[in-house]
GROMACS .gro file of C-alpha atoms in nm:
model
  399
    1MET     CA    1   0.730  -2.846  -1.637
    2LYS     CA    2   1.064  -2.731  -1.498
    3ILE     CA    3   1.039  -2.468  -1.224
    4LYS     CA    4   1.308  -2.203  -1.235
    5LYS     CA    5   1.529  -2.175  -0.930
    6SER     CA    6   1.486  -1.797  -0.937
    7LEU     CA    7   1.108  -1.839  -0.899
    8LEU     CA    8   1.159  -2.059  -0.594
    9LEU     CA    9   1.407  -1.805  -0.459
   10PHE     CA   10   1.157  -1.519  -0.481
   11LEU     CA   11   0.885  -1.735  -0.327
   12PHE     CA   12   1.124  -1.795  -0.037
   13LEU     CA   13   1.195  -1.422  -0.010
   14ILE     CA   14   0.837  -1.290  -0.021
   15ILE     CA   15   0.641  -1.554   0.174
   16PRO     CA   16   0.737  -1.430   0.525
   17PHE     CA   17   0.635  -1.073   0.432
   18ILE     CA   18   0.276  -1.176   0.348
   19LYS     CA   19   0.172  -1.373   0.653
   20PRO     CA   20  -0.169  -1.427   0.814
   21ALA     CA   21  -0.284  -1.211   1.103
   22GLU     CA   22  -0.100  -1.289   1.427
   23TYR     CA   23  -0.407  -1.421   1.611
   24ILE     CA   24  -0.441  -1.705   1.356
   25LEU     CA   25  -0.087  -1.833   1.400
   26ASP     CA   26   0.054  -2.039   1.684
   27PRO     CA   27   0.314  -1.824   1.868
   28TYR     CA   28   0.591  -2.065   1.771
   29VAL     CA   29   0.485  -2.055   1.405
   30ASP     CA   30   0.469  -1.675   1.421
   31SER     CA   31   0.822  -1.663   1.567
   32PHE     CA   32   0.943  -1.902   1.296
   33ILE     CA   33   0.800  -1.680   1.023
   34ASP     CA   34   0.964  -1.374   1.182
   35ALA     CA   35   1.300  -1.556   1.185
   36TRP     CA   36   1.237  -1.654   0.822
   37LYS     CA   37   1.175  -1.287   0.740
   38VAL     CA   38   1.508  -1.191   0.897
   39CYS     CA   39   1.685  -1.458   0.691
   40ALA     CA   40   1.505  -1.348   0.373
   41SER     CA   41   1.593  -0.986   0.443
   42LEU     CA   42   1.963  -1.064   0.485
   43ILE     CA   43   1.967  -1.266   0.161
   44ALA     CA   44   1.782  -0.987  -0.021
   45ILE     CA   45   2.023  -0.720   0.105
   46TYR     CA   46   2.324  -0.933   0.003
   47MET     CA   47   2.183  -1.000  -0.344
   48TYR     CA   48   2.086  -0.636  -0.389
   49ILE     CA   49   2.432  -0.508  -0.300
   50LYS     CA   50   2.595  -0.771  -0.522
   51LYS     CA   51   2.380  -0.711  -0.833
   52SER     CA   52   2.261  -0.350  -0.811
   53GLU     CA   53   2.376  -0.002  -0.722
   54LEU     CA   54   2.186   0.166  -0.441
   55SER     CA   55   1.908   0.355  -0.617
   56PRO     CA   56   1.791   0.705  -0.518
   57PHE     CA   57   1.454   0.554  -0.432
   58ILE     CA   58   1.602   0.310  -0.179
   59ILE     CA   59   1.821   0.588  -0.034
   60PHE     CA   60   1.535   0.832   0.025
   61MET     CA   61   1.298   0.559   0.137
   62SER     CA   62   1.556   0.450   0.394
   63LEU     CA   63   1.601   0.809   0.511
   64TYR     CA   64   1.225   0.846   0.545
   65GLN     CA   65   1.206   0.527   0.752
   66ILE     CA   66   1.490   0.654   0.971
   67SER     CA   67   1.300   0.981   1.019
   68ILE     CA   68   1.031   0.775   1.197
   69VAL     CA   69   1.275   0.578   1.412
   70ILE     CA   70   1.472   0.879   1.542
   71PRO     CA   71   1.179   1.060   1.712
   72THR     CA   72   1.066   0.721   1.846
   73ALA     CA   73   1.403   0.684   2.019
   74VAL     CA   74   1.392   1.044   2.143
   75ASN     CA   75   1.045   1.007   2.297
   76ASN     CA   76   1.066   0.649   2.424
   77ILE     CA   77   1.381   0.443   2.369
   78HIS     CA   78   1.207   0.136   2.516
   79ASN     CA   79   0.960   0.138   2.225
   80ILE     CA   80   1.231   0.130   1.959
   81ARG     CA   81   1.217  -0.239   1.862
   82GLY     CA   82   0.883  -0.230   1.677
   83PRO     CA   83   0.963   0.074   1.457
   84VAL     CA   84   1.308  -0.067   1.375
   85VAL     CA   85   1.153  -0.398   1.267
   86ILE     CA   86   0.899  -0.213   1.047
   87MET     CA   87   1.177   0.006   0.900
   88LEU     CA   88   1.401  -0.289   0.812
   89SER     CA   89   1.107  -0.489   0.675
   90ASN     CA   90   0.992  -0.204   0.451
   91ILE     CA   91   1.343  -0.145   0.319
   92SER     CA   92   1.408  -0.517   0.271
   93PHE     CA   93   1.088  -0.574   0.076
   94ALA     CA   94   1.158  -0.269  -0.138
   95MET     CA   95   1.502  -0.416  -0.216
   96ILE     CA   96   1.344  -0.752  -0.302
   97ALA     CA   97   1.102  -0.579  -0.539
   98GLU     CA   98   1.369  -0.366  -0.705
   99LEU     CA   99   1.604  -0.661  -0.739
  100GLY     CA  100   1.327  -0.868  -0.890
  101ILE     CA  101   1.208  -0.606  -1.138
  102LYS     CA  102   1.559  -0.523  -1.260
  103HIS     CA  103   1.702  -0.874  -1.289
  104TYR     CA  104   1.427  -1.140  -1.251
  105LYS     CA  105   1.111  -0.964  -1.368
  106ARG     CA  106   0.904  -1.265  -1.476
  107GLU     CA  107   0.998  -1.476  -1.175
  108PHE     CA  108   0.935  -1.198  -0.924
  109LEU     CA  109   0.596  -1.103  -1.070
  110SER     CA  110   0.498  -1.470  -1.087
  111ALA     CA  111   0.598  -1.529  -0.725
  112MET     CA  112   0.393  -1.230  -0.610
  113SER     CA  113   0.096  -1.344  -0.816
  114ILE     CA  114   0.110  -1.709  -0.706
  115PHE     CA  115   0.162  -1.678  -0.331
  116GLY     CA  116   0.001  -1.337  -0.294
  117GLY     CA  117  -0.301  -1.453  -0.491
  118LEU     CA  118  -0.333  -1.762  -0.268
  119MET     CA  119  -0.333  -1.548   0.046
  120CYS     CA  120  -0.591  -1.313  -0.104
  121LEU     CA  121  -0.811  -1.607  -0.200
  122ILE     CA  122  -0.805  -1.743   0.155
  123MET     CA  123  -0.879  -1.394   0.287
  124ALA     CA  124  -1.182  -1.360   0.059
  125VAL     CA  125  -1.316  -1.703   0.159
  126THR     CA  126  -1.287  -1.621   0.530
  127MET     CA  127  -1.470  -1.292   0.474
  128PHE     CA  128  -1.758  -1.465   0.298
  129ILE     CA  129  -1.777  -1.734   0.568
  130TYR     CA  130  -1.723  -1.535   0.888
  131TYR     CA  131  -1.891  -1.200   0.812
  132PRO     CA  132  -2.020  -1.015   1.012
  133GLU     CA  133  -1.866  -1.161   1.331
  134GLY     CA  134  -1.519  -1.210   1.183
  135MET     CA  135  -1.270  -1.476   1.285
  136ASP     CA  136  -1.154  -1.281   1.589
  137GLN     CA  137  -1.170  -0.949   1.775
  138LYS     CA  138  -0.899  -0.798   1.994
  139GLU     CA  139  -1.011  -0.658   2.327
  140PHE     CA  140  -0.874  -0.307   2.267
  141MET     CA  141  -1.076  -0.283   1.949
  142ASP     CA  142  -1.385  -0.230   2.165
  143LEU     CA  143  -1.262   0.126   2.211
  144LEU     CA  144  -1.277   0.175   1.836
  145GLY     CA  145  -1.616   0.027   1.768
  146ASP     CA  146  -1.691  -0.294   1.576
  147ARG     CA  147  -1.384  -0.407   1.385
  148ASN     CA  148  -1.386  -0.767   1.264
  149TYR     CA  149  -1.069  -0.959   1.187
  150TYR     CA  150  -1.020  -1.213   0.910
  151PHE     CA  151  -0.731  -1.414   0.765
  152LEU     CA  152  -0.505  -1.118   0.678
  153GLY     CA  153  -0.645  -0.877   0.938
  154HIS     CA  154  -0.946  -0.646   0.954
  155ASP     CA  155  -1.117  -0.542   0.632
  156ASN     CA  156  -0.977  -0.189   0.588
  157GLY     CA  157  -0.619  -0.270   0.691
  158SER     CA  158  -0.598  -0.593   0.492
  159PHE     CA  159  -0.720  -0.425   0.175
  160PHE     CA  160  -0.390  -0.239   0.139
  161ILE     CA  161  -0.217  -0.578   0.115
  162VAL     CA  162  -0.479  -0.727  -0.117
  163PHE     CA  163  -0.485  -0.419  -0.339
  164ALA     CA  164  -0.106  -0.420  -0.385
  165ILE     CA  165  -0.107  -0.792  -0.471
  166GLN     CA  166  -0.392  -0.734  -0.717
  167VAL     CA  167  -0.180  -0.468  -0.890
  168PHE     CA  168   0.113  -0.712  -0.910
  169SER     CA  169  -0.113  -0.983  -1.051
  170ILE     CA  170  -0.268  -0.761  -1.319
  171ILE     CA  171   0.073  -0.628  -1.424
  172ASN     CA  172   0.204  -0.985  -1.440
  173CYS     CA  173  -0.088  -1.079  -1.667
  174LEU     CA  174  -0.037  -0.773  -1.891
  175ASP     CA  175   0.338  -0.837  -1.908
  176LYS     CA  176   0.301  -1.206  -2.003
  177LYS     CA  177  -0.014  -1.204  -2.215
  178GLY     CA  178  -0.038  -0.845  -2.329
  179ARG     CA  179  -0.400  -0.837  -2.209
  180LEU     CA  180  -0.620  -0.928  -1.915
  181THR     CA  181  -0.719  -1.295  -1.921
  182ALA     CA  182  -1.059  -1.426  -1.817
  183GLY     CA  183  -0.901  -1.621  -1.531
  184THR     CA  184  -0.735  -1.312  -1.385
  185VAL     CA  185  -1.054  -1.107  -1.417
  186LEU     CA  186  -1.275  -1.373  -1.254
  187PHE     CA  187  -1.027  -1.436  -0.972
  188TRP     CA  188  -1.004  -1.073  -0.870
  189LEU     CA  189  -1.376  -1.014  -0.911
  190PHE     CA  190  -1.425  -1.288  -0.652
  191VAL     CA  191  -1.168  -1.137  -0.412
  192ASP     CA  192  -1.297  -0.783  -0.460
  193GLY     CA  193  -1.651  -0.912  -0.416
  194ALA     CA  194  -1.563  -1.015  -0.062
  195TYR     CA  195  -1.479  -0.654   0.031
  196ILE     CA  196  -1.800  -0.533  -0.129
  197TYR     CA  197  -1.985  -0.803   0.067
  198VAL     CA  198  -1.848  -0.680   0.403
  199ARG     CA  199  -1.910  -0.317   0.300
  200SER     CA  200  -1.559  -0.190   0.354
  201GLY     CA  201  -1.609   0.174   0.247
  202ALA     CA  202  -1.263   0.278   0.128
  203ALA     CA  203  -1.206  -0.061  -0.033
  204VAL     CA  204  -1.536  -0.050  -0.224
  205THR     CA  205  -1.452   0.295  -0.361
  206ALA     CA  206  -1.110   0.180  -0.484
  207ILE     CA  207  -1.253  -0.141  -0.630
  208ILE     CA  208  -1.524   0.037  -0.828
  209LEU     CA  209  -1.279   0.294  -0.968
  210LEU     CA  210  -1.022   0.024  -1.051
  211TRP     CA  211  -1.268  -0.186  -1.253
  212LEU     CA  212  -1.413   0.121  -1.426
  213TYR     CA  213  -1.060   0.207  -1.536
  214LEU     CA  214  -0.989  -0.147  -1.658
  215LEU     CA  215  -1.325  -0.163  -1.835
  216PHE     CA  216  -1.320   0.172  -2.013
  217PHE     CA  217  -0.975   0.332  -2.009
  218TYR     CA  218  -0.676   0.099  -1.983
  219LYS     CA  219  -0.670   0.034  -2.360
  220LYS     CA  220  -0.698   0.403  -2.440
  221ASN     CA  221  -0.420   0.658  -2.436
  222ILE     CA  222  -0.548   0.926  -2.199
  223SER     CA  223  -0.213   0.996  -2.034
  224ASP     CA  224  -0.181   1.349  -2.174
  225ILE     CA  225  -0.464   1.450  -1.943
  226PHE     CA  226  -0.485   1.173  -1.681
  227ASN     CA  227  -0.136   1.096  -1.557
  228PHE     CA  228   0.051   1.074  -1.228
  229ARG     CA  229   0.091   1.451  -1.200
  230THR     CA  230  -0.281   1.516  -1.237
  231TYR     CA  231  -0.356   1.228  -1.000
  232ILE     CA  232  -0.130   1.374  -0.729
  233ALA     CA  233  -0.286   1.717  -0.784
  234ALA     CA  234  -0.630   1.561  -0.734
  235VAL     CA  235  -0.517   1.388  -0.414
  236LEU     CA  236  -0.377   1.714  -0.274
  237CYS     CA  237  -0.700   1.896  -0.363
  238LEU     CA  238  -0.895   1.626  -0.180
  239PHE     CA  239  -0.669   1.654   0.124
  240PHE     CA  240  -0.711   2.029   0.158
  241SER     CA  241  -1.082   2.032   0.072
  242VAL     CA  242  -1.184   1.749   0.308
  243VAL     CA  243  -0.917   1.705   0.574
  244VAL     CA  244  -0.817   2.070   0.617
  245PHE     CA  245  -1.120   2.280   0.516
  246ARG     CA  246  -1.397   2.015   0.562
  247LEU     CA  247  -1.588   2.113   0.249
  248HIS     CA  248  -1.762   1.775   0.253
  249VAL     CA  249  -2.013   1.918   0.504
  250TYR     CA  250  -2.171   2.106   0.214
  251PHE     CA  251  -2.254   1.777   0.042
  252PRO     CA  252  -2.442   1.574   0.306
  253PHE     CA  253  -2.641   1.379   0.045
  254ILE     CA  254  -2.322   1.233  -0.107
  255VAL     CA  255  -2.157   1.165   0.229
  256GLU     CA  256  -2.460   1.001   0.389
  257ASN     CA  257  -2.631   0.832   0.094
  258VAL     CA  258  -2.342   0.739  -0.136
  259PHE     CA  259  -2.061   0.667   0.113
  260HIS     CA  260  -2.295   0.581   0.402
  261LYS     CA  261  -2.097   0.793   0.651
  262ASN     CA  262  -2.201   1.060   0.898
  263MET     CA  263  -2.060   1.412   0.869
  264THR     CA  264  -1.763   1.321   1.092
  265LEU     CA  265  -1.678   1.045   0.841
  266SER     CA  266  -1.717   0.783   1.115
  267GLY     CA  267  -1.519   0.990   1.362
  268ARG     CA  268  -1.229   1.065   1.131
  269THR     CA  269  -1.268   1.444   1.150
  270VAL     CA  270  -1.238   1.422   1.529
  271ILE     CA  271  -0.917   1.221   1.495
  272TRP     CA  272  -0.779   1.469   1.238
  273ASP     CA  273  -0.853   1.763   1.470
  274ARG     CA  274  -0.657   1.593   1.748
  275ALA     CA  275  -0.373   1.514   1.505
  276PHE     CA  276  -0.342   1.879   1.402
  277VAL     CA  277  -0.312   1.979   1.769
  278TYR     CA  278  -0.026   1.736   1.835
  279ILE     CA  279   0.149   1.812   1.503
  280LYS     CA  280   0.164   2.183   1.598
  281ARG     CA  281   0.339   2.087   1.923
  282SER     CA  282   0.619   1.896   1.748
  283PRO     CA  283   0.620   2.006   1.383
  284LEU     CA  284   0.982   1.936   1.290
  285ILE     CA  285   1.042   1.569   1.374
  286GLY     CA  286   0.708   1.447   1.509
  287TYR     CA  287   0.660   1.177   1.773
  288GLY     CA  288   0.775   0.860   1.600
  289GLN     CA  289   0.591   0.531   1.643
  290GLU     CA  290   0.422   0.539   1.981
  291GLU     CA  291   0.286   0.252   2.188
  292MET     CA  292  -0.074   0.146   2.141
  293THR     CA  293  -0.181   0.270   2.485
  294VAL     CA  294  -0.046   0.620   2.407
  295LEU     CA  295  -0.221   0.633   2.069
  296LEU     CA  296  -0.549   0.514   2.218
  297GLU     CA  297  -0.526   0.781   2.486
  298LYS     CA  298  -0.460   1.053   2.228
  299PHE     CA  299  -0.687   0.946   1.943
  300GLY     CA  300  -0.894   0.650   2.060
  301ILE     CA  301  -0.742   0.453   1.772
  302SER     CA  302  -0.404   0.321   1.656
  303HIS     CA  303  -0.343   0.570   1.373
  304VAL     CA  304  -0.469   0.907   1.247
  305HIS     CA  305  -0.653   0.781   0.936
  306ASN     CA  306  -0.471   0.996   0.680
  307ILE     CA  307  -0.137   0.942   0.509
  308PHE     CA  308  -0.019   1.305   0.521
  309LEU     CA  309  -0.120   1.357   0.883
  310GLU     CA  310   0.035   1.020   0.971
  311ILE     CA  311   0.365   1.123   0.813
  312LEU     CA  312   0.360   1.463   0.985
  313TYR     CA  313   0.262   1.314   1.320
  314LYS     CA  314   0.529   1.043   1.314
  315SER     CA  315   0.819   1.221   1.141
  316GLY     CA  316   0.726   1.589   1.113
  317ILE     CA  317   0.824   1.824   0.834
  318VAL     CA  318   1.150   1.632   0.788
  319GLY     CA  319   0.965   1.308   0.712
  320LEU     CA  320   0.715   1.482   0.485
  321ALA     CA  321   1.000   1.641   0.286
  322LEU     CA  322   1.171   1.303   0.241
  323TYR     CA  323   0.846   1.134   0.138
  324SER     CA  324   0.782   1.418  -0.109
  325VAL     CA  325   1.118   1.342  -0.272
  326ILE     CA  326   1.010   0.979  -0.310
  327VAL     CA  327   0.688   1.088  -0.483
  328CYS     CA  328   0.885   1.320  -0.713
  329LEU     CA  329   1.121   1.035  -0.808
  330ILE     CA  330   0.822   0.816  -0.892
  331ALA     CA  331   0.654   1.095  -1.088
  332LYS     CA  332   0.963   1.145  -1.303
  333LYS     CA  333   0.968   0.779  -1.409
  334LEU     CA  334   0.593   0.748  -1.464
  335MET     CA  335   0.574   1.066  -1.667
  336ALA     CA  336   0.869   0.956  -1.884
  337CYS     CA  337   0.691   0.629  -1.970
  338ARG     CA  338   0.335   0.757  -2.000
  339GLY     CA  339   0.133   0.612  -2.285
  340ASN     CA  340   0.234   0.255  -2.204
  341ARG     CA  341  -0.055   0.045  -2.072
  342ILE     CA  342   0.136  -0.101  -1.778
  343ASN     CA  343   0.279   0.239  -1.686
  344ASP     CA  344  -0.058   0.414  -1.701
  345PHE     CA  345  -0.229   0.138  -1.505
  346THR     CA  346   0.040   0.157  -1.236
  347ALA     CA  347  -0.001   0.535  -1.216
  348PHE     CA  348  -0.377   0.495  -1.170
  349ALA     CA  349  -0.327   0.222  -0.910
  350LEU     CA  350  -0.099   0.452  -0.709
  351PHE     CA  351  -0.364   0.723  -0.739
  352LEU     CA  352  -0.616   0.483  -0.583
  353PHE     CA  353  -0.368   0.397  -0.307
  354TYR     CA  354  -0.325   0.764  -0.217
  355LEU     CA  355  -0.698   0.817  -0.252
  356ILE     CA  356  -0.792   0.554   0.008
  357SER     CA  357  -0.496   0.669   0.220
  358MET     CA  358  -0.688   0.992   0.269
  359VAL     CA  359  -0.907   0.804   0.517
  360ASP     CA  360  -0.683   0.511   0.619
  361TYR     CA  361  -0.308   0.442   0.621
  362TYR     CA  362  -0.083   0.170   0.763
  363GLU     CA  363   0.296   0.209   0.755
  364SER     CA  364   0.359  -0.160   0.828
  365LYS     CA  365   0.198  -0.298   0.509
  366TYR     CA  366   0.529  -0.392   0.346
  367VAL     CA  367   0.379  -0.499   0.013
  368ILE     CA  368   0.270  -0.140  -0.055
  369TYR     CA  369   0.636  -0.039  -0.086
  370GLY     CA  370   0.679  -0.314  -0.340
  371MET     CA  371   0.401  -0.158  -0.549
  372ILE     CA  372   0.569   0.183  -0.521
  373VAL     CA  373   0.899   0.028  -0.632
  374LEU     CA  374   0.719  -0.096  -0.946
  375ALA     CA  375   0.647   0.264  -1.037
  376TYR     CA  376   1.003   0.384  -0.977
  377ASN     CA  377   1.147   0.102  -1.189
  378MET     CA  378   0.894   0.139  -1.470
  379PRO     CA  379   1.158   0.152  -1.749
  380TYR     CA  380   1.275  -0.195  -1.642
  381LEU     CA  381   0.921  -0.320  -1.595
  382ILE     CA  382   0.808  -0.234  -1.948
  383GLY     CA  383   1.134  -0.360  -2.097
  384GLY     CA  384   1.284  -0.025  -2.196
  385SER     CA  385   1.593   0.164  -2.093
  386GLU     CA  386   1.622   0.439  -1.835
  387ALA     CA  387   1.562   0.701  -2.103
  388VAL     CA  388   1.220   0.614  -2.236
  389PRO     CA  389   1.093   0.926  -2.409
  390ALA     CA  390   0.739   1.039  -2.338
  391GLY     CA  391   0.501   0.971  -2.622
  392GLU     CA  392   0.740   0.750  -2.821
  393LYS     CA  393   0.840   0.414  -2.680
  394GLY     CA  394   0.565   0.420  -2.417
  395ARG     CA  395   0.289   0.483  -2.670
  396GLU     CA  396   0.437   0.238  -2.917
  397GLN     CA  397   0.412  -0.043  -2.659
  398SER     CA  398   0.051   0.043  -2.583
  399LEU     CA  399  -0.062  -0.041  -2.939
   0.00000   0.00000   0.00000
């Protein structure tokens, strides 16, 4: 079987962005992969400029990333390297994804499914083998309680990577076969089973909801009621009811017996209270990406465990406004294509991403931006034009 050069190209481009946790790699290997990522990024930027016009999504995503770097430079110029690397990596991977979806859809989705799936498989195996001790623990993690590390990182953080790759894999299967195959289902049941085995709370919630959707709803047209707009409304309601007003305290049975958390949600409400205090002190541009020692001193942890608070803390109202534009751009495309199976599945997957981001969020998980790019480029993904009318072409392809 002849392997397309474009498939090999996208494997070359994505491999350095989905690497094992740093503690697993030899320092020289880690440095080599970082150099590879720089090379892949430059190639991706060159190809993107040559073949595509700069999309509004890439423009506003870049502005949002810059809104994190600027306050970092203002507060501590010596800490600028890390945020700049994250910014360029996020933008580069988004360009790779957009380039792939627009011009090499099959090859890009296949590359993500093949290599990403391999990494997820290894991650799942290490979780089954090394739970509960994990493969490693960093010393500073003692301040945060027990947090075990596996092949792609600790369970909660790594799930963002695994979840995004799972979305790519399922979309690849739907795009090629028009249905979910037994192999795809069994593979991801095994991977998801590892997160259930280690009892990763947010991951288990997303996994259960994802499979319920695939089992009962993905073949049905429910997009008139359940669509990206209603999903975002639900996420905002959850944010205000739990993070802001703490209404979960009125439902202790659900919190303690269903989610197996205490009423502080494993300390998250304490972290959120501290985040609100600091956000009020610098509401416009935030604090940028601070060093680990500063974050540990402020919060006792490396991040504030909520996507909206994280955005406000790092980039202020400016960053939140830019990110809101990104969400609006995505919503416009997903609503225009609603009724198509791939479109509706992607919308639900993004809902699950924002749902688990209510209690955990990591800006440096580059693959997540690739998943968001899928949503923005939905007309290309489902094979239509930019003007796919709601209820017509989308619903026709779902039959």
